[in-house]
Each structure stands twice: as C-alpha cells, then as structure tokens.
Amino acid sequence: MGRHSRKGPEPAGPGTGADDAEELGANGPPAPGTGRRRKRTDAPAGSGGHTPFQQGAQVRGGHPEQHEPGGGWGTGPQPRFRIDEQRSAAATPPPRPQRTAQGQPPTGTRPLIPGPRREFVEAFGEPAAPSAPGGPSVPPARPADPYASVGEWDERPQGPSADAPAKEGKGGKGRTFAGITAAAVTTVLAVVVAGQVAQDNGAGSTAAQPSGVDRGGPDGASRSDGRGTPTPRKAEVKPLSYAEKMARAYPLDPKLKASGKFETVPGKAKAPGRGRKYRYRIDVEKGLGLDVALFARAVQETLNDDRSWAHDGAMTFERVSTADPDFVVTLASPGTTGDWCAKSGLDTTVDNVSCDSAATERVMINAYRWAQGSSTFGPDKLFAYRQMLINHEVGHRLGHNHVSCRTPGALAPVMQQQTKSLDIDDIKCRPNSWVYPTD
C-alpha cells in the first residue's frame, strides 16, 4: 500500500519519488523537509510574482490574528546539525542558508527549524542557546529594556573600563528585576511627596516642599527647627475691684487661735472731713493670711462715709501708724479675740462674735466673722455685713450701747447685735449697715 492508503497512481510532481530521486546525488540523502510542499520552478507565476500551490485548491491565508511572524516561537533561525555536520562545525562555522528569489531554500540545503523566542527563554530563566564551538563569541542581541532609564546604574560595569563585558548573572532577568525595583521606589517616593504636599495644603500652606529633603534628618530643614514651643497666652485676669473683694468670702477656721502677736499696717490715711478728728491705728494678728490692705481701706472708707458716724461733718477719722492713737482697730483670730475681750469682762466665745475691749485700747474684730460673715446677712451681703461690723464696734468705742429693733420689718439699728439675730422679742427686722441709712 506504500505510505498512504489511497489507491491509484502516485501523483507526479514535487514530493513524489521521481523528484526525490533527482535530489539524490553526491549530496546524499535529502535534508528533512519543513512540512510544506516546495514550489516547482517551472510552474507559471501567479499574480504578484507568487507561484500557486500545485495539486491543491486555492485557499485564503492563515489565521488573521497571527500578526507576529513566527507565532509564539519567534522568527530567529536556530540551526540544528546532524552528527556528521557537528564534527566539521568545530573548524568552520555553518554558512548562513541562502534563499531563492521565491523565498525557498535552494535544493540540497538543510532547511532551518525555528526555535523559541529569546524573550520567553530569558523570562523563564532558561540559558541562551550556546554558540557553535570554535565560532566567534558574539553576545546575543538583547531585547529593549523598558526600564533602561531607571535601571541603567545597575548595568554599568564597576571595573576601570566601561566597555568590559557585563558580569555573569546580570542578564535580562537582572535588568528586569532592577527596573521593577527602581520603578517601585520611584512610585513610593511620588506617593510620599504627594502626601506631604497634600498635608501642607491642608494646613494652609500652598508651597510644595522639595521631595529630596528628609525633614527628620540632620541635614533637612524641619518645620520645628528654630521655632520655640508656643506658650499659651494667659488670659488677662482683671484685678478685682474694692467692692468685689469686699463681697467675697475667705477661708478661716472658726476655732482658730493664731500667734497672739500683732503688726501694724504701715502708712496713713488723712481725715477727709471736718468736725472732731479721731486718730486710729490698725493692727493685724500675724498668721491670719487675710488681705490686710483691704481691711485697712474698709475701715477708713466706712468710718468716713456720710451714712456713718461722720454724718453731716460731725466727726472725721484719720488712720495713723504711730503710737498714741485714740483707739486701735484690731483684726484677730477667734481665740485671740476671746482673750482680749475677756480682759474687759466680755465673753465672745459663745457666738464667736467681736467686741470693744473698753479696758484696753483695742476694738476687736473677730477675723472669722470678717472672713465668713453671718447667717443673718447671708453670703450675698458680705459687703454690707463687714460695714456693719466696723460701725457697730467703733460705735461702742464712741460711747453707744446696744439698741434693738422696735418696728417689725424696719431696718435694724446699727447698734443691734445683728450677728446674733434680727428677730428680738418676736420683732423681726431687716439687716442694716449704717448709722444714718438712706433706705
């Protein structure tokens, strides 16, 4: 049956035994074919100078999607040699095959079988095909590196000559890895710079910072360098006025007994009015922790107020800091006040009150009452209570005794013991600070 099962006479033409016999001769058996039928040189040329395929119907070209010549296995001819040809290849490199005008290899020449594309071999780590033994060492052409601009420094030789061949292992795979790494670094730097610019713009700055400056390093200019830590601005505290200080309560123990030693408030305040002049001094017990200047001012302004004992120019009061005053207004702790009041036969420890120690030069003002006031005036009338306390105790020094309220709902007399009560003999009166009130 032969090589085919088809019956009938053998077709004449290329590929038949007659043609094959013609190709035999001194050159020996023919080289393996390429799988395609060779064109006959005596066949008439078709349109465009091409010879139509013999003994076959005319068909259209191959798959239109195969635009790249050679498909996935490349176009580069890779020579393959028989055993007897490899022996002579050591002395003489194989000649480059020639083609006829029709693009076919000439008769008696071994056709070339295409090999895999070099890009695929290098991408999968396959070594390049070795050159023929004994031939010149020519480095194979490398494909264009898409990252050559960013990875060029990795390919430069470190030796004295720039023309020296590249070291082994720095082939296309190394360049690709280096290029990808450099591209990744460039991308990260771009993201960092963009973040810095966005952060600066968010903080109100429109100037972009240079990308090559490390703000945290010693050579970089940090925004915190040369700038002192901002000190929070203290809110301007407006000093309290005299009236505000007189309306505030101050802490003091109702059972306090201080050192018993006094110090005189320095300075003096001239008598502002006419009439009989009374000279007084102010002593304050050490260790009270109260504002002695406030106390001295309160005594001077209260006694010389027209609603007080200086009403209508009847008398005037002058503060001095020397010896031999008419009396000494003394601010002392509850324990010390009790001691000095007891010298005049008065007991102030029961209700923790003040007194005029008539047997001495001192008009005693209980520091606890001065600091905390009393329930009869309440916390909202501390200013008025302190004025009443000064007028009441100095009134005793001027010769006035206690007087009680006789009209319900009326203002209590300044000489009433208002620290103890405003309700005496079932007659309740209102608190009052002045000798001559205007209400």
Coordinates of C-alpha atoms in Angstrom, one line a residue:
M1 CA 0.0 0.0 0.0
G2 CA 3.0 2.3 0.5
R3 CA 3.0 5.3 2.8
H4 CA -0.6 6.2 2.1
S5 CA -3.8 4.1 2.0
R6 CA -5.1 6.0 -1.0
K7 CA -5.3 3.8 -4.2
G8 CA -4.5 4.9 -7.6
P9 CA -1.5 6.2 -9.4
E10 CA 1.1 8.1 -7.5
P11 CA 0.8 11.8 -8.1
A12 CA 3.5 13.3 -10.2
G13 CA 5.2 16.5 -9.1
P14 CA 7.0 17.7 -6.1
G15 CA 7.2 15.3 -3.3
T16 CA 7.0 12.2 -5.5
G17 CA 9.6 9.6 -5.8
A18 CA 10.8 11.0 -9.1
D19 CA 11.5 14.3 -7.7
D20 CA 13.2 12.9 -4.7
A21 CA 15.4 10.8 -6.8
E22 CA 16.6 13.9 -8.7
E23 CA 17.6 15.5 -5.4
L24 CA 19.7 12.5 -4.5
G25 CA 23.3 12.5 -5.8
A26 CA 26.6 13.4 -4.4
N27 CA 25.0 15.3 -1.5
G28 CA 23.5 12.1 -0.1
P29 CA 20.0 11.8 1.3
P30 CA 17.9 14.9 1.3
A31 CA 17.5 17.0 4.4
P32 CA 14.3 16.7 6.4
G33 CA 11.6 18.8 4.9
T34 CA 9.8 21.7 6.6
G35 CA 6.4 20.2 6.3
R36 CA 5.4 22.3 3.3
R37 CA 5.5 21.3 -0.4
R38 CA 8.2 23.0 -2.4
K39 CA 7.3 25.1 -5.4
R40 CA 8.2 23.9 -8.8
T41 CA 10.4 26.3 -10.7
D42 CA 8.7 25.5 -14.0
A43 CA 5.3 26.4 -12.7
P44 CA 3.8 29.6 -14.1
A45 CA 3.9 32.5 -11.7
G46 CA 0.6 33.7 -10.4
S47 CA -0.4 37.2 -9.6
G48 CA 2.1 39.2 -7.7
G49 CA 5.0 37.0 -8.7
H50 CA 3.9 34.1 -6.5
T51 CA 3.6 30.5 -7.7
P52 CA 0.2 29.0 -6.9
F53 CA 0.2 25.7 -5.0
Q54 CA 0.1 22.7 -7.3
Q55 CA -2.4 20.0 -7.0
G56 CA -4.5 21.8 -4.4
A57 CA -7.4 24.2 -4.3
Q58 CA -6.7 27.9 -3.8
V59 CA -7.5 28.9 -0.2
R60 CA -7.2 32.2 1.6
G61 CA -4.3 32.9 4.0
G62 CA -3.8 31.7 7.6
H63 CA -5.4 33.0 10.8
P64 CA -5.6 36.8 10.7
E65 CA -4.8 37.1 14.4
Q66 CA -1.3 35.8 13.9
H67 CA 0.2 39.2 13.2
E68 CA 3.6 38.5 14.7
P69 CA 5.8 36.4 12.3
G70 CA 6.5 33.0 13.7
G71 CA 3.8 33.0 16.3
G72 CA 4.8 32.4 19.9
W73 CA 8.1 30.7 18.9
G74 CA 9.9 33.6 17.3
T75 CA 11.4 34.1 13.9
G76 CA 15.1 33.7 14.7
P77 CA 16.5 30.7 12.9
Q78 CA 18.1 28.3 15.2
P79 CA 20.5 25.9 13.3
R80 CA 20.3 22.2 14.0
F81 CA 23.0 19.9 12.8
R82 CA 23.4 16.3 12.2
I83 CA 26.1 14.3 13.9
D84 CA 28.4 14.3 10.9
E85 CA 27.9 18.0 10.5
Q86 CA 28.7 18.8 14.1
R87 CA 32.2 17.3 13.6
S88 CA 33.1 19.7 10.8
A89 CA 31.4 22.7 12.7
A90 CA 34.3 22.9 15.1
A91 CA 36.6 24.0 12.3
T92 CA 34.2 26.0 10.1
P93 CA 31.1 27.9 11.3
P94 CA 28.0 26.8 9.4
P95 CA 27.2 29.1 6.4
R96 CA 24.1 31.2 6.5
P97 CA 21.4 29.5 4.4
Q98 CA 20.6 31.2 1.1
R99 CA 17.2 31.5 -0.3
T100 CA 16.0 31.7 -3.9
A101 CA 14.1 34.5 -5.4
Q102 CA 10.8 32.8 -4.3
G103 CA 11.9 32.8 -0.7
Q104 CA 12.6 29.0 -0.6
P105 CA 15.9 27.4 0.5
P106 CA 17.9 26.0 -2.5
T107 CA 17.9 22.4 -3.4
G108 CA 20.3 20.4 -1.2
T109 CA 20.4 23.0 1.6
R110 CA 19.1 21.9 5.1
P111 CA 16.1 24.0 6.0
L112 CA 16.0 25.7 9.4
I113 CA 13.5 24.9 12.2
P114 CA 12.5 27.9 14.2
G115 CA 13.3 27.8 17.9
P116 CA 11.6 29.5 20.9
R117 CA 11.8 33.3 21.2
R118 CA 14.7 34.6 23.3
E119 CA 12.4 36.8 25.4
F120 CA 10.5 33.8 26.6
V121 CA 13.6 31.8 27.3
E122 CA 15.2 34.6 29.4
A123 CA 11.9 35.4 31.2
F124 CA 11.7 31.8 32.5
G125 CA 15.4 31.7 33.4
E126 CA 16.4 29.4 30.6
P127 CA 20.0 29.8 29.4
A128 CA 20.6 31.2 25.9
A129 CA 21.5 28.7 23.2
P130 CA 25.2 28.1 23.1
S131 CA 27.1 29.3 20.1
A132 CA 28.8 26.8 17.8
P133 CA 32.1 25.5 19.1
G134 CA 35.1 27.4 17.7
G135 CA 33.0 30.3 16.4
P136 CA 33.4 33.8 17.4
S137 CA 32.0 34.8 20.8
V138 CA 29.3 37.3 19.9
P139 CA 26.9 38.3 22.6
P140 CA 23.3 37.8 21.5
A141 CA 21.2 40.8 20.9
R142 CA 19.1 41.8 23.9
P143 CA 15.6 43.0 23.7
A144 CA 14.8 46.6 24.5
D145 CA 14.7 47.2 28.3
P146 CA 11.5 49.1 29.2
Y147 CA 13.2 50.2 32.4
A148 CA 16.6 51.1 31.0
S149 CA 16.2 54.8 32.0
V150 CA 15.6 54.0 35.7
G151 CA 17.8 50.9 36.0
E152 CA 20.8 52.0 34.0
W153 CA 23.1 52.4 37.0
D154 CA 22.7 48.7 37.8
E155 CA 24.1 47.7 34.4
R156 CA 27.2 49.9 34.4
P157 CA 30.4 47.9 35.0
Q158 CA 32.2 48.7 38.2
G159 CA 35.6 48.0 36.7
P160 CA 38.0 50.5 35.2
S161 CA 36.7 50.1 31.7
A162 CA 33.1 50.8 30.7
D163 CA 33.5 48.5 27.6
A164 CA 34.2 45.4 29.6
P165 CA 31.5 42.7 29.2
A166 CA 28.8 42.5 31.8
K167 CA 29.3 40.1 34.7
E168 CA 27.6 36.8 34.7
G169 CA 24.1 36.8 36.2
K170 CA 23.3 40.4 35.2
G171 CA 21.3 39.5 32.1
G172 CA 17.8 40.4 31.1
K173 CA 16.3 38.9 34.2
G174 CA 18.5 41.0 36.5
R175 CA 17.8 44.2 34.5
T176 CA 14.1 43.5 34.6
F177 CA 14.2 43.0 38.4
A178 CA 16.3 46.1 38.9
G179 CA 14.0 48.1 36.7
I180 CA 10.9 46.9 38.5
T181 CA 12.6 47.7 41.9
A182 CA 13.5 51.2 40.7
A183 CA 10.0 51.8 39.4
A184 CA 8.5 50.7 42.7
V185 CA 10.9 53.0 44.6
T186 CA 10.0 55.9 42.3
T187 CA 6.3 55.2 42.8
V188 CA 6.7 55.2 46.6
L189 CA 8.7 58.5 46.5
A190 CA 6.0 60.1 44.4
V191 CA 3.2 58.9 46.8
V192 CA 5.2 60.3 49.8
V193 CA 5.8 63.7 48.1
A194 CA 2.1 63.9 47.1
G195 CA 1.1 63.1 50.7
Q196 CA 3.4 65.8 52.0
V197 CA 2.1 68.4 49.6
A198 CA -1.5 67.4 50.4
Q199 CA -0.7 67.7 54.2
D200 CA 0.9 71.1 53.7
N201 CA -2.0 72.3 51.7
G202 CA -4.4 71.1 54.3
A203 CA -2.5 73.1 56.9
G204 CA -2.9 76.3 54.9
S205 CA 0.4 76.3 53.1
T206 CA 0.4 76.4 49.3
A207 CA 4.1 75.9 48.7
A208 CA 5.2 72.4 47.9
Q209 CA 8.2 71.0 49.8
P210 CA 11.2 69.6 47.9
S211 CA 11.0 65.8 47.6
G212 CA 14.7 65.2 48.3
V213 CA 14.7 66.7 51.8
D214 CA 14.5 64.5 54.8
R215 CA 12.7 66.6 57.4
G216 CA 13.7 64.4 60.2
G217 CA 17.4 64.1 59.3
P218 CA 20.2 66.4 60.5
D219 CA 20.6 67.9 57.0
G220 CA 17.0 68.5 56.4
A221 CA 15.1 71.6 57.4
S222 CA 12.3 70.6 59.8
R223 CA 9.4 72.9 60.4
S224 CA 10.0 72.7 64.1
D225 CA 13.7 73.8 63.9
G226 CA 14.3 77.3 65.1
R227 CA 10.9 77.6 66.5
G228 CA 10.2 77.9 70.2
T229 CA 7.4 76.0 71.8
P230 CA 4.4 78.2 71.7
T231 CA 3.5 79.4 75.2
P232 CA -0.2 79.5 75.7
R233 CA -1.4 83.0 76.2
K234 CA -2.6 83.6 79.6
A235 CA -6.0 85.1 79.8
E236 CA -5.7 88.6 81.1
V237 CA -7.1 88.5 84.6
K238 CA -8.7 91.7 85.5
P239 CA -8.0 92.6 89.1
L240 CA -10.9 92.6 91.4
S241 CA -12.3 95.9 92.4
Y242 CA -12.7 97.0 96.0
A243 CA -16.4 96.2 96.0
E244 CA -15.8 92.7 94.5
K245 CA -13.1 91.9 97.2
M246 CA -15.5 93.1 99.9
A247 CA -18.2 90.8 98.6
R248 CA -16.0 87.7 98.6
A249 CA -15.7 85.2 101.5
Y250 CA -12.3 83.9 102.7
P251 CA -11.5 80.6 104.3
L252 CA -10.8 80.7 108.1
D253 CA -11.3 78.2 110.9
P254 CA -13.9 79.3 113.4
K255 CA -11.8 77.9 116.2
L256 CA -8.5 79.3 115.1
K257 CA -6.2 80.8 117.7
A258 CA -3.2 82.4 116.0
S259 CA 0.1 83.6 117.4
G260 CA -1.4 86.4 119.5
K261 CA 1.3 88.8 118.1
F262 CA 0.2 91.9 116.1
E263 CA 1.8 94.0 113.4
T264 CA 0.7 97.5 112.4
V265 CA -0.4 98.2 108.9
P266 CA 2.1 100.8 107.6
G267 CA 1.1 104.1 106.1
K268 CA -1.6 106.6 106.9
A269 CA -4.9 107.9 105.5
K270 CA -5.8 111.6 106.2
A271 CA -9.1 112.5 107.6
P272 CA -11.3 113.6 104.7
G273 CA -14.0 115.6 106.6
R274 CA -14.4 118.3 109.2
G275 CA -15.5 118.0 112.8
R276 CA -13.8 116.3 115.6
K277 CA -10.9 114.2 114.5
Y278 CA -10.3 110.7 115.7
R279 CA -6.9 109.1 115.1
Y280 CA -6.8 105.4 115.0
R281 CA -4.2 102.6 114.2
I282 CA -4.8 99.2 112.6
D283 CA -3.1 96.1 114.0
V284 CA -3.5 92.7 112.4
E285 CA -2.6 89.4 114.1
K286 CA 0.2 87.5 112.4
G287 CA -0.6 84.3 110.6
L288 CA -4.2 85.0 109.6
G289 CA -3.5 85.0 105.8
L290 CA -6.0 87.7 105.1
D291 CA -5.7 90.8 102.9
V292 CA -4.6 93.5 105.5
A293 CA -4.6 96.3 102.9
L294 CA -8.3 95.5 102.1
F295 CA -9.1 95.6 105.8
A296 CA -7.4 98.9 106.3
R297 CA -9.2 100.5 103.3
A298 CA -12.5 99.2 104.5
V299 CA -12.1 100.8 108.0
Q300 CA -11.1 104.2 106.6
E301 CA -13.9 104.4 103.9
T302 CA -16.6 103.0 106.2
L303 CA -16.0 105.4 109.2
N304 CA -15.8 108.5 106.9
D305 CA -18.9 107.6 104.9
D306 CA -21.7 110.2 105.3
R307 CA -24.1 107.4 106.4
S308 CA -21.7 106.5 109.2
W309 CA -20.5 108.4 112.4
A310 CA -19.1 111.2 110.2
H311 CA -22.5 112.1 109.0
D312 CA -23.0 115.8 108.3
G313 CA -19.5 116.6 109.4
A314 CA -20.0 115.6 113.0
M315 CA -16.6 113.9 113.1
T316 CA -13.8 112.6 110.9
F317 CA -11.3 109.7 111.2
E318 CA -7.7 109.5 110.3
R319 CA -5.5 106.4 110.1
V320 CA -2.0 106.6 111.5
S321 CA 0.8 104.1 112.1
T322 CA 2.5 105.7 115.1
A323 CA 1.9 105.4 118.8
D324 CA -0.7 107.1 121.0
P325 CA -3.8 106.8 118.7
D326 CA -7.3 107.3 120.2
F327 CA -8.0 103.6 119.6
V328 CA -6.6 100.6 117.8
V329 CA -8.8 98.6 115.4
T330 CA -7.5 95.1 115.7
L331 CA -8.2 92.1 113.4
A332 CA -7.5 88.9 115.3
S333 CA -8.3 85.2 115.3
P334 CA -11.4 83.9 117.3
G335 CA -9.1 82.6 120.1
T336 CA -7.1 85.8 120.4
T337 CA -10.3 87.9 120.2
G338 CA -11.8 86.0 123.1
D339 CA -8.7 86.6 125.2
W340 CA -8.7 90.4 124.7
C341 CA -12.5 90.7 125.2
A342 CA -12.2 88.7 128.4
K343 CA -9.9 91.5 129.7
S344 CA -13.0 93.8 129.7
G345 CA -15.3 91.1 131.1
L346 CA -16.9 90.1 127.8
D347 CA -17.4 86.5 126.6
T348 CA -17.2 86.3 122.8
T349 CA -16.6 82.5 122.6
V350 CA -20.3 81.6 122.8
D351 CA -21.4 83.0 119.5
N352 CA -17.9 83.7 118.1
V353 CA -18.5 87.5 117.9
S354 CA -16.5 90.7 118.2
C355 CA -16.2 93.3 120.9
D356 CA -14.9 96.6 122.1
S357 CA -12.4 95.8 124.8
A358 CA -13.1 99.1 126.7
A359 CA -10.5 98.3 129.3
T360 CA -7.8 98.3 126.6
E361 CA -7.1 100.4 123.5
R362 CA -8.3 97.7 121.2
V363 CA -11.5 97.4 119.3
M364 CA -11.5 93.7 118.5
I365 CA -12.8 92.5 115.1
N366 CA -13.2 88.7 115.0
A367 CA -11.3 87.5 111.9
Y368 CA -13.7 84.6 111.4
R369 CA -16.7 86.9 111.1
W370 CA -14.8 89.2 108.9
A371 CA -13.9 86.3 106.6
Q372 CA -17.2 84.4 106.6
G373 CA -19.9 86.8 107.7
S374 CA -23.1 85.6 109.4
S375 CA -26.3 83.8 108.6
T376 CA -28.4 86.9 109.3
F377 CA -26.9 88.7 106.3
G378 CA -26.2 85.7 104.3
P379 CA -23.4 85.2 101.6
D380 CA -24.9 87.7 99.2
K381 CA -24.5 90.6 101.7
L382 CA -20.9 90.1 102.9
F383 CA -20.0 93.7 101.9
A384 CA -22.8 95.1 103.9
Y385 CA -22.1 92.9 106.9
R386 CA -18.5 94.0 107.1
Q387 CA -19.5 97.6 107.1
M388 CA -22.0 96.9 109.9
L389 CA -19.3 95.1 111.9
I390 CA -16.9 98.2 111.7
N391 CA -19.6 100.7 112.5
H392 CA -21.0 98.6 115.4
E393 CA -17.8 98.0 117.3
V394 CA -16.4 101.6 116.8
G395 CA -19.8 102.9 117.9
H396 CA -19.1 101.1 121.3
R397 CA -15.8 103.0 121.4
L398 CA -17.6 106.2 120.7
G399 CA -19.9 105.5 123.7
H400 CA -23.0 103.9 122.2
N401 CA -24.7 100.8 123.7
H402 CA -26.9 98.1 122.2
V403 CA -30.2 99.1 120.7
S404 CA -32.9 96.7 119.5
C405 CA -35.4 97.0 116.6
R406 CA -39.0 98.1 117.7
T407 CA -40.8 98.1 114.4
P408 CA -41.3 94.8 112.5
G409 CA -39.9 94.8 109.0
A410 CA -37.9 98.0 109.6
L411 CA -34.2 98.3 109.3
A412 CA -32.4 97.1 112.4
P413 CA -30.4 99.8 114.3
V414 CA -26.6 99.6 113.6
M415 CA -26.1 99.0 117.4
Q416 CA -28.3 96.0 117.4
Q417 CA -26.4 92.6 117.8
Q418 CA -27.2 91.7 114.2
T419 CA -24.6 89.0 114.1
K420 CA -26.6 87.0 116.6
S421 CA -30.2 87.7 115.4
L422 CA -32.5 90.0 113.6
D423 CA -35.5 88.7 115.5
I424 CA -35.6 90.1 119.1
D425 CA -38.8 89.9 121.2
D426 CA -40.6 88.4 118.2
I427 CA -39.9 91.6 116.2
K428 CA -38.1 90.8 113.0
C429 CA -36.2 93.5 111.2
R430 CA -34.1 93.8 108.2
P431 CA -30.3 93.9 108.2
N432 CA -28.7 97.3 108.2
S433 CA -25.1 98.6 108.0
W434 CA -25.4 102.3 108.7
V435 CA -25.9 104.8 111.4
Y436 CA -27.9 107.0 109.0
P437 CA -29.2 104.7 106.3
T438 CA -30.7 106.2 103.2
D439 CA -33.2 103.4 102.5

